[in-house]
PDB file of C-alpha atoms in Angstrom:
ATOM      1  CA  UNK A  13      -5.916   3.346 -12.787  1.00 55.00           C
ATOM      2  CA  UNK A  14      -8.150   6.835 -12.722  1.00 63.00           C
ATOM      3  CA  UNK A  15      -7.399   9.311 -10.527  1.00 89.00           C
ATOM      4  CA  UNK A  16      -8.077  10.230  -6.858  1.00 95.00           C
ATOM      5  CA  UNK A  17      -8.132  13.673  -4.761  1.00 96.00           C
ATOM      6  CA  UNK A  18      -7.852  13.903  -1.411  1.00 97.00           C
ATOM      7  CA  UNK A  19      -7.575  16.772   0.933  1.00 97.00           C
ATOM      8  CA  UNK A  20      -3.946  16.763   2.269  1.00 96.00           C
ATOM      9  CA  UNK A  21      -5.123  16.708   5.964  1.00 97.00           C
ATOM     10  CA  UNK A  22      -7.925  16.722   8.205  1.00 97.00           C
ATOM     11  CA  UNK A  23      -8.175  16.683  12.180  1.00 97.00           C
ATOM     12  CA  UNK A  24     -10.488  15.342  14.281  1.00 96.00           C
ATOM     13  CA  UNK A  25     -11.641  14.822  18.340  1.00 96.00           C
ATOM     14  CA  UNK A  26     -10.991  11.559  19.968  1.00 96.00           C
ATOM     15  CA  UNK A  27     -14.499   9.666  20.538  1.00 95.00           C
ATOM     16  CA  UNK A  28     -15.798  11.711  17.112  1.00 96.00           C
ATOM     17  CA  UNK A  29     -17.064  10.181  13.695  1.00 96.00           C
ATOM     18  CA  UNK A  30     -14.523  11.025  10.794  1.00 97.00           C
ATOM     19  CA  UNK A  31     -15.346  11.646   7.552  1.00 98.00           C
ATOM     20  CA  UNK A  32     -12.814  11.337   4.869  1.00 98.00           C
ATOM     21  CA  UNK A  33     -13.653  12.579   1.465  1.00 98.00           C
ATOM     22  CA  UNK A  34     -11.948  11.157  -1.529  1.00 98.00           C
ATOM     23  CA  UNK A  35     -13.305  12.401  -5.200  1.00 97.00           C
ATOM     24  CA  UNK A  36     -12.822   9.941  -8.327  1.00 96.00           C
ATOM     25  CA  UNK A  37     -14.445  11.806 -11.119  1.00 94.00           C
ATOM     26  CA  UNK A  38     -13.046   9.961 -14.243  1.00 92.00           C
ATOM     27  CA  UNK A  39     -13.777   6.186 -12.329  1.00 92.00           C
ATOM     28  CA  UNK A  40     -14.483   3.649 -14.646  1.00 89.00           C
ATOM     29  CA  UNK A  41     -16.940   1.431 -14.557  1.00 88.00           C
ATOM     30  CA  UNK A  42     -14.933  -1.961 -13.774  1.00 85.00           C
ATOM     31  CA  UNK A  43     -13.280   0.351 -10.820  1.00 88.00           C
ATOM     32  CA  UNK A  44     -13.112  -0.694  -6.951  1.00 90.00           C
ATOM     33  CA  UNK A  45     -12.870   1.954  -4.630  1.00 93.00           C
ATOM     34  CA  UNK A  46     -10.225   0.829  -2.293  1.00 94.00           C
ATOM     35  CA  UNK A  47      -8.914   2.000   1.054  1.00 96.00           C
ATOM     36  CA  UNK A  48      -6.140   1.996   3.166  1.00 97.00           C
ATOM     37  CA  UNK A  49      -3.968   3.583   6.038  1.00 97.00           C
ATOM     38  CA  UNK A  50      -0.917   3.327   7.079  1.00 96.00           C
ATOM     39  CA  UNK A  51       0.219   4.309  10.490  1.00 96.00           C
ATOM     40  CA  UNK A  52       3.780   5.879  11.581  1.00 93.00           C
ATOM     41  CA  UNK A  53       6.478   3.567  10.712  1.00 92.00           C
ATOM     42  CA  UNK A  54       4.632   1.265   9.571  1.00 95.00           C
ATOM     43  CA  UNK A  55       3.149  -0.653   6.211  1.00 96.00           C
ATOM     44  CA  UNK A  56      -0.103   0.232   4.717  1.00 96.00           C
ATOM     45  CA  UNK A  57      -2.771  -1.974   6.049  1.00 96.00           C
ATOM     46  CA  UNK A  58      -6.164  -2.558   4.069  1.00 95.00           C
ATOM     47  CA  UNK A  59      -9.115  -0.806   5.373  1.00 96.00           C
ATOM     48  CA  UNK A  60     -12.878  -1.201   2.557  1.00 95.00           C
ATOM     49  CA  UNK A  61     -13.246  -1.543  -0.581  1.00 92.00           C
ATOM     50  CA  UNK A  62     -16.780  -1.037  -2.666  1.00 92.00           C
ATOM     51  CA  UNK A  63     -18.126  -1.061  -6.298  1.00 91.00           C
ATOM     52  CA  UNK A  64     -21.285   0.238  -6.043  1.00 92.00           C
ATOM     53  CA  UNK A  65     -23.102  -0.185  -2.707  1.00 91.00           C
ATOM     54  CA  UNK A  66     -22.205   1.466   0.771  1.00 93.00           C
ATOM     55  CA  UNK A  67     -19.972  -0.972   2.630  1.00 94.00           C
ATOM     56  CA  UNK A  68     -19.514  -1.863   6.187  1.00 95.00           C
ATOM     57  CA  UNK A  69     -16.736  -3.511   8.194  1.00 93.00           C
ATOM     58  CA  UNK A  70     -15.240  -3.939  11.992  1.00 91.00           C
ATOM     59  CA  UNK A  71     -13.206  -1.137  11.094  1.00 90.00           C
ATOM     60  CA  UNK A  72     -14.855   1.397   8.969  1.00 96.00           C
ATOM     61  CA  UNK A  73     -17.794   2.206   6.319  1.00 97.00           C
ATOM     62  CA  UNK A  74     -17.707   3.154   2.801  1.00 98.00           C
ATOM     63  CA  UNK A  75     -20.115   5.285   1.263  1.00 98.00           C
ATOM     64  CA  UNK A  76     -19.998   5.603  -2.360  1.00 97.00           C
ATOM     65  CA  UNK A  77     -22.217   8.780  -4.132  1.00 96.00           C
ATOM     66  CA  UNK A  78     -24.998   7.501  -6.809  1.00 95.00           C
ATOM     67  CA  UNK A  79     -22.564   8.504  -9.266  1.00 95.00           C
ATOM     68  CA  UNK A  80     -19.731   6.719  -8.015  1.00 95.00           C
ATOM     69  CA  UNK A  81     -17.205  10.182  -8.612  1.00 96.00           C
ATOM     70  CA  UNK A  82     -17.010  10.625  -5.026  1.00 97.00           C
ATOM     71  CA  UNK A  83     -16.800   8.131  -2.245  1.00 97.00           C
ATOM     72  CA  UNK A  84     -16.230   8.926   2.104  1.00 98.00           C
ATOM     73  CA  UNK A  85     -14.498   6.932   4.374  1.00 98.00           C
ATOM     74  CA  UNK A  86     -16.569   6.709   7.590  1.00 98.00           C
ATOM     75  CA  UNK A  87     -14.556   6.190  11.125  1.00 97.00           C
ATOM     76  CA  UNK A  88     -17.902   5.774  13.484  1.00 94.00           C
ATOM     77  CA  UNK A  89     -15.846   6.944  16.514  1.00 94.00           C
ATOM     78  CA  UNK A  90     -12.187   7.605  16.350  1.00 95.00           C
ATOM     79  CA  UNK A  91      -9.385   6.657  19.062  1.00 96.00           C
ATOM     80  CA  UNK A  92      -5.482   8.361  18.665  1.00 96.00           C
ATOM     81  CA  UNK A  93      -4.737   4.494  17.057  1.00 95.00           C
ATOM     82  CA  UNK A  94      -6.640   5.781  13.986  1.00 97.00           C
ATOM     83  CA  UNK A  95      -4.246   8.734  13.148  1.00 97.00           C
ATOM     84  CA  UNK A  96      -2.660   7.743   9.978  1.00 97.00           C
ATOM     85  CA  UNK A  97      -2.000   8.839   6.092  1.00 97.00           C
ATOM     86  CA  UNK A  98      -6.021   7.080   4.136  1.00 98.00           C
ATOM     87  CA  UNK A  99      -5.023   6.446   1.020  1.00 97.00           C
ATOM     88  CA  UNK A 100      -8.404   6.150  -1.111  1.00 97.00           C
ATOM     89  CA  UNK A 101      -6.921   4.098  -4.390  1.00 94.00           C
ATOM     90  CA  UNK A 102      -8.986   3.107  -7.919  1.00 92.00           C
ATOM     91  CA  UNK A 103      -8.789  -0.669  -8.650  1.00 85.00           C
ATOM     92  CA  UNK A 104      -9.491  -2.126 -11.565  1.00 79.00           C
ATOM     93  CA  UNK A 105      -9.636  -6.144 -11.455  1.00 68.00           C
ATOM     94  CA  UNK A 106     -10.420  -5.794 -15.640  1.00 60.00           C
ATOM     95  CA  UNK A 107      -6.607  -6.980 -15.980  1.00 57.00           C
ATOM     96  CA  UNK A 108      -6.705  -9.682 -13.663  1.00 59.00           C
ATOM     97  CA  UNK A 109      -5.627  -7.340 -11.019  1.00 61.00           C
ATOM     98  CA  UNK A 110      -1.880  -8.452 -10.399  1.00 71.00           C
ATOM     99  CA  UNK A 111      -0.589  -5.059 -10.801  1.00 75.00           C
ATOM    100  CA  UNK A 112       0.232  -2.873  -7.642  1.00 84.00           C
ATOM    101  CA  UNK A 113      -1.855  -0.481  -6.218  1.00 89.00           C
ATOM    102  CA  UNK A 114      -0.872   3.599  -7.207  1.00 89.00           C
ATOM    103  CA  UNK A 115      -0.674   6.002  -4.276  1.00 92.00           C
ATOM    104  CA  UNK A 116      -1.137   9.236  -4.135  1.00 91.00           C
ATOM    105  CA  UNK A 117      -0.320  11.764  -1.295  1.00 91.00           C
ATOM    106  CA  UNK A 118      -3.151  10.190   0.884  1.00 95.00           C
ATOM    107  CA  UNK A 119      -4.963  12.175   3.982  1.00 97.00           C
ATOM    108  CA  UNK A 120      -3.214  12.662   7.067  1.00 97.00           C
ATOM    109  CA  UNK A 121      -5.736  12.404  10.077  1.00 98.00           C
ATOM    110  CA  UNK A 122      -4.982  14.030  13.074  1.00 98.00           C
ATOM    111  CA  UNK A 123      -6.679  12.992  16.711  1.00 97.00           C
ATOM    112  CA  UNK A 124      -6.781  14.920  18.982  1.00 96.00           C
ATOM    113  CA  UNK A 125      -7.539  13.639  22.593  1.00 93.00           C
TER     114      UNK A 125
ATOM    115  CA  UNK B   6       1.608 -16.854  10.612  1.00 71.00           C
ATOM    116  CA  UNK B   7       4.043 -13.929  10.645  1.00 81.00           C
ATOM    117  CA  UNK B   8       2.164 -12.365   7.321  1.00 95.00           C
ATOM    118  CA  UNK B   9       4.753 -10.392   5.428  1.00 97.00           C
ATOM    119  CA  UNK B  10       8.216 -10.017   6.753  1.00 97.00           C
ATOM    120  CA  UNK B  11      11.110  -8.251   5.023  1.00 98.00           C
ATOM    121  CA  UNK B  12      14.769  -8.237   5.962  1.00 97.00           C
ATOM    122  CA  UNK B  13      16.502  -6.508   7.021  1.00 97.00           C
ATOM    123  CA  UNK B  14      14.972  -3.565   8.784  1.00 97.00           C
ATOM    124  CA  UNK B  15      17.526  -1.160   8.639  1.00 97.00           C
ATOM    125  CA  UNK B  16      20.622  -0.783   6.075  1.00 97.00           C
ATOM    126  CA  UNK B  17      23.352   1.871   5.470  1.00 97.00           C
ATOM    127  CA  UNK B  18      25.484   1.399   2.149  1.00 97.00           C
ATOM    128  CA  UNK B  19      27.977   3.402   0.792  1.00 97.00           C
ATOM    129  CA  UNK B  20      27.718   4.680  -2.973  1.00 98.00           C
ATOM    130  CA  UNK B  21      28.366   1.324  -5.425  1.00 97.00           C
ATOM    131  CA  UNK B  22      27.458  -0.925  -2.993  1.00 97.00           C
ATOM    132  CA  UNK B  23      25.119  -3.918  -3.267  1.00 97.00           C
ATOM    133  CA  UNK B  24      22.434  -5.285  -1.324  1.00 96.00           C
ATOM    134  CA  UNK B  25      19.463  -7.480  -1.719  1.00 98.00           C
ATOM    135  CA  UNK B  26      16.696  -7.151   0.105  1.00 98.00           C
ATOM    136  CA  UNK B  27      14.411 -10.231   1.481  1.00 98.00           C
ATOM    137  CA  UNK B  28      10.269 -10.450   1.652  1.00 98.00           C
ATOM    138  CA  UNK B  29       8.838 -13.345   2.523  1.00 98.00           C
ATOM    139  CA  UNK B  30       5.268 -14.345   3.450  1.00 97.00           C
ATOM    140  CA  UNK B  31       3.492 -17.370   5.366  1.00 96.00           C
ATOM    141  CA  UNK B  32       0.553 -17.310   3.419  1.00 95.00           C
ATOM    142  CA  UNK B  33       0.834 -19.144   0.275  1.00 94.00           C
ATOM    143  CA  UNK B  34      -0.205 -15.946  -1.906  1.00 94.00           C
ATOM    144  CA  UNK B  35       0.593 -15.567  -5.998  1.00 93.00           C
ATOM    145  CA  UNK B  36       1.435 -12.425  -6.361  1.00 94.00           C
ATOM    146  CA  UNK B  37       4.001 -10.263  -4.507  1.00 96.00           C
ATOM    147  CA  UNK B  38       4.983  -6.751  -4.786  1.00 96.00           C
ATOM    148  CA  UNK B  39       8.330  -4.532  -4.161  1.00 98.00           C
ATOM    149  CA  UNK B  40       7.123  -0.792  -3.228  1.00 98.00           C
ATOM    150  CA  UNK B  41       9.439   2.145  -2.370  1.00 98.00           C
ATOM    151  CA  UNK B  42       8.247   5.300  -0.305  1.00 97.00           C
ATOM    152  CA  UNK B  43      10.058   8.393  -0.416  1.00 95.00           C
ATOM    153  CA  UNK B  44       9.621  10.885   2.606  1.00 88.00           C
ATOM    154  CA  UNK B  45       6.095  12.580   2.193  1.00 84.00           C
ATOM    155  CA  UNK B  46       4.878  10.907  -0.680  1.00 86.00           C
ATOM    156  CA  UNK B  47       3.023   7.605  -1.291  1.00 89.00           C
ATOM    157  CA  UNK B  48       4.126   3.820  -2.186  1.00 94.00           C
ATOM    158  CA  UNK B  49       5.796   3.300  -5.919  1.00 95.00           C
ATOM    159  CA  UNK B  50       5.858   0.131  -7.273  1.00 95.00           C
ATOM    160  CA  UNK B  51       9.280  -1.093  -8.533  1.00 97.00           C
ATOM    161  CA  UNK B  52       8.576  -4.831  -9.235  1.00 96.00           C
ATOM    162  CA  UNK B  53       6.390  -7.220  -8.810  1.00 95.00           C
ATOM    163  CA  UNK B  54       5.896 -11.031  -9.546  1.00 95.00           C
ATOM    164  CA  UNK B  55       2.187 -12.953 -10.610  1.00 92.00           C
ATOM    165  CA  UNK B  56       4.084 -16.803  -9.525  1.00 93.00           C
ATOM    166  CA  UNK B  57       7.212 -18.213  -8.599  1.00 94.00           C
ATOM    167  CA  UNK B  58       9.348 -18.034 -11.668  1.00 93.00           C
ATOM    168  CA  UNK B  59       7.776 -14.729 -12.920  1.00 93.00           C
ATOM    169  CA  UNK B  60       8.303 -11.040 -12.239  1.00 95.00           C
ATOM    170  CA  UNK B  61       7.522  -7.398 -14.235  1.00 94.00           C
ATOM    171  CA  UNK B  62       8.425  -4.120 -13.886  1.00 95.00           C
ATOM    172  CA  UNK B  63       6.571  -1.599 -12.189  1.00 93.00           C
ATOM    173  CA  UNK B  64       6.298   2.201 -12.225  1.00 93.00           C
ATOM    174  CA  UNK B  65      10.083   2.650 -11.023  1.00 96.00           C
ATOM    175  CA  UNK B  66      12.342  -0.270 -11.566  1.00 96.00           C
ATOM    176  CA  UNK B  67      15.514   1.270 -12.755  1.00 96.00           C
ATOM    177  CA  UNK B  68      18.371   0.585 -10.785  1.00 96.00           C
ATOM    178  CA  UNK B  69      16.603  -2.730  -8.832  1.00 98.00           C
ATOM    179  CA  UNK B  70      16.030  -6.326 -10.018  1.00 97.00           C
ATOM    180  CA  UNK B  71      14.127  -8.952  -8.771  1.00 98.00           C
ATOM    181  CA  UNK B  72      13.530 -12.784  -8.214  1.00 97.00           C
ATOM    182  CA  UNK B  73      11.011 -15.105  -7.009  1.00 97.00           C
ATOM    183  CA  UNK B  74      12.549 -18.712  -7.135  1.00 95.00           C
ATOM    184  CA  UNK B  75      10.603 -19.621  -4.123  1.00 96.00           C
ATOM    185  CA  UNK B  76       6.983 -18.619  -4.024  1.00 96.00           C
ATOM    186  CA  UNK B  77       6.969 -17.355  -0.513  1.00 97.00           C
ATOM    187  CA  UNK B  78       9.950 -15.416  -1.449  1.00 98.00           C
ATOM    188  CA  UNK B  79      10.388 -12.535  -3.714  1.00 98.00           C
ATOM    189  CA  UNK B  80      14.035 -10.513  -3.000  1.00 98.00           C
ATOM    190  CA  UNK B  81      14.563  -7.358  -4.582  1.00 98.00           C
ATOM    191  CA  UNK B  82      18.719  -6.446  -5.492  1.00 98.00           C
ATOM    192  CA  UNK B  83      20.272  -3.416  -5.724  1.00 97.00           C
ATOM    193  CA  UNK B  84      23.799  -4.385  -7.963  1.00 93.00           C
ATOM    194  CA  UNK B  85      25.135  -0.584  -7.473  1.00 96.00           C
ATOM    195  CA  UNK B  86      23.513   1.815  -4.812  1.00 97.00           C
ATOM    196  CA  UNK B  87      22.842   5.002  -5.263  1.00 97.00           C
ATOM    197  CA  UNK B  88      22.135   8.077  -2.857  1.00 96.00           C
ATOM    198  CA  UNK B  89      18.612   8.564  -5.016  1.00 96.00           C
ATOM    199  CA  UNK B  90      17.943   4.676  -3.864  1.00 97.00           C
ATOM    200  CA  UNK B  91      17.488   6.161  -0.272  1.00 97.00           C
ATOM    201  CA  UNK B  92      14.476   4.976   0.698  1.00 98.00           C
ATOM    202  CA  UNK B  93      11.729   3.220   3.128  1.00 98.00           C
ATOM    203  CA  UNK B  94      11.044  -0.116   0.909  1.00 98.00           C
ATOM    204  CA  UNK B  95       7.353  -2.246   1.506  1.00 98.00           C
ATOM    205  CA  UNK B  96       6.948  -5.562   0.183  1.00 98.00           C
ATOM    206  CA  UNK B  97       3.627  -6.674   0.054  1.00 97.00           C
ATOM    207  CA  UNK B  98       1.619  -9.776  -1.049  1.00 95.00           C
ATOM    208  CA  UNK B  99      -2.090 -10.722  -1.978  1.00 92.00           C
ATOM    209  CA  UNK B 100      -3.738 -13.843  -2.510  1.00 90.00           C
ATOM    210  CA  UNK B 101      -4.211 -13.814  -6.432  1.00 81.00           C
ATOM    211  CA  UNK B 102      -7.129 -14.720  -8.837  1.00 72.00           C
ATOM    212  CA  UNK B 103     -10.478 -15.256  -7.720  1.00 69.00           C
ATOM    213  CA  UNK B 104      -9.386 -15.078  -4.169  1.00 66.00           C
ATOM    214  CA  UNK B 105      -8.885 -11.614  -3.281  1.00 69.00           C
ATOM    215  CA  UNK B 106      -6.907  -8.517  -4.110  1.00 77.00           C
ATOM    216  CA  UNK B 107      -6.039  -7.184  -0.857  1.00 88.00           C
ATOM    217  CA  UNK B 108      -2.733  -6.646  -0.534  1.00 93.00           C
ATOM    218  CA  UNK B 109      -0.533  -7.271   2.602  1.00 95.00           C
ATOM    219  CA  UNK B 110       2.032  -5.119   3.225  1.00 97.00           C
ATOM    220  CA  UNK B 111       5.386  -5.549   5.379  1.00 97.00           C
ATOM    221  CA  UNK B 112       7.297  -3.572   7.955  1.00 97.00           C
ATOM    222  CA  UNK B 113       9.496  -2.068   5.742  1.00 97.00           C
ATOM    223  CA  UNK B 114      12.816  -1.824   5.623  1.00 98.00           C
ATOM    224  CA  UNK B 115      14.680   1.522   5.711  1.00 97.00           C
ATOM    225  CA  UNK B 116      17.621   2.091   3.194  1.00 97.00           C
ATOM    226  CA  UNK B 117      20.384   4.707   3.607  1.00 97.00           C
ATOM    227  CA  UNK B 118      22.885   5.189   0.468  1.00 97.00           C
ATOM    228  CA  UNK B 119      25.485   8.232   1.449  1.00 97.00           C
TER     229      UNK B 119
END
């Protein structure tokens, strides 16, 4: 799986839209752009994935550049229960995707109330 | 449906010791995974397993082995500890082909070799 870069840790205000950047420069063209958090003491938990288009769930949106080497995970308006380590991760389903996932470092988002 | 749960939570073992660790998971998914997370850094995959009957090595499987006799379980063993084996461990699961990749992750269970 290509590479991601994240910044190591961002802060926010509760009640505020987040913005987390994640840059994939060398993504392929069979890659997913996957995210997901995981909050203290606990497992990671899926947040969005995308190919292509600009995504939207109950939880968060994805929008992916025209060139697809840089993609930002939207929080519309955050609450302290979103302060977590967003791990933006490269997926490619070209092997059948039953490998695991690779992690980097991740963003740790910071809320403060 | 409990999702993904591993025991046990917590474990201290002494240098040499062994241990096997359980996952299991309620929702009939193919493939299963074996992750460890070291303080500060992201998951590693050690092992993971595309049926019941099968598993592969990961990025870091030295030291662990696996087996999936059941398909709703997939244990992970550790035959002689060791203090570098110290580590939060995440099992995880996802449906398999043509039904979804998310994965499913676990509690964790926290692993203390002295």
């Amino acid at each position: 799986d290509a590479k991601t870069t994240q910044p190591n840790s961002m802060e926010s205000n509760e009640e505020e839209p987040v913005h987390l950047p994640c840059n994939h420069s060398t993504i392929s063209g069979t890659d997913y752009i996957h995210w997901y958090r995981q909050l203290p003491s606990q497992g990671p938990e899926y947040v969005i994935h995308g190919l292509t288009s600009n995504v939207n769930n109950r939880m968060a949106s994805l929008a992916i550049a025209e060139d697809r080497k840089s993609s930002t995970l939207i929080l519309h308006r955050a609450t302290l229960r979103d302060a977590a380590v967003y791990y933006c991760i490269l997926r490619s389903y070209s092997g059948g995707g039953a490998d695991g996932l690779t992690f980097g470092k991740g963003t740790h988002l910071i809320i403060q109330p | 449906n409990a999702g993904v749960t591993q025991t046990p939570k917590f474990r201290v073992l002494k240098t040499g010791q062994s241990m096997t660790l359980l996952c299991a998971q309620d929702m009939n998914h193919e493939y299963m995974y074996w992750y460890r997370q070291d303080p500060g850094m992201g998951l590693r995959l050690i092992h993971y397993s595309v049926g019941e009957g099968t598993t592969a090595k990961g990025e870091v499987p030295d030291g662990y082995n696996v087996s999936r006799l059941k398909k709703q379980n997939f244990l992970l063993g550790l035959e002689s500890a060791a203090p570098s084996q110290t580590s939060v461990y995440f099992c995880a699961s996802s449906p398999g082909p043509g039904r979804g990749e998310t994965q499913y992750f676990g509690p964790g269970t926290r692993l203390l070799v002295l």
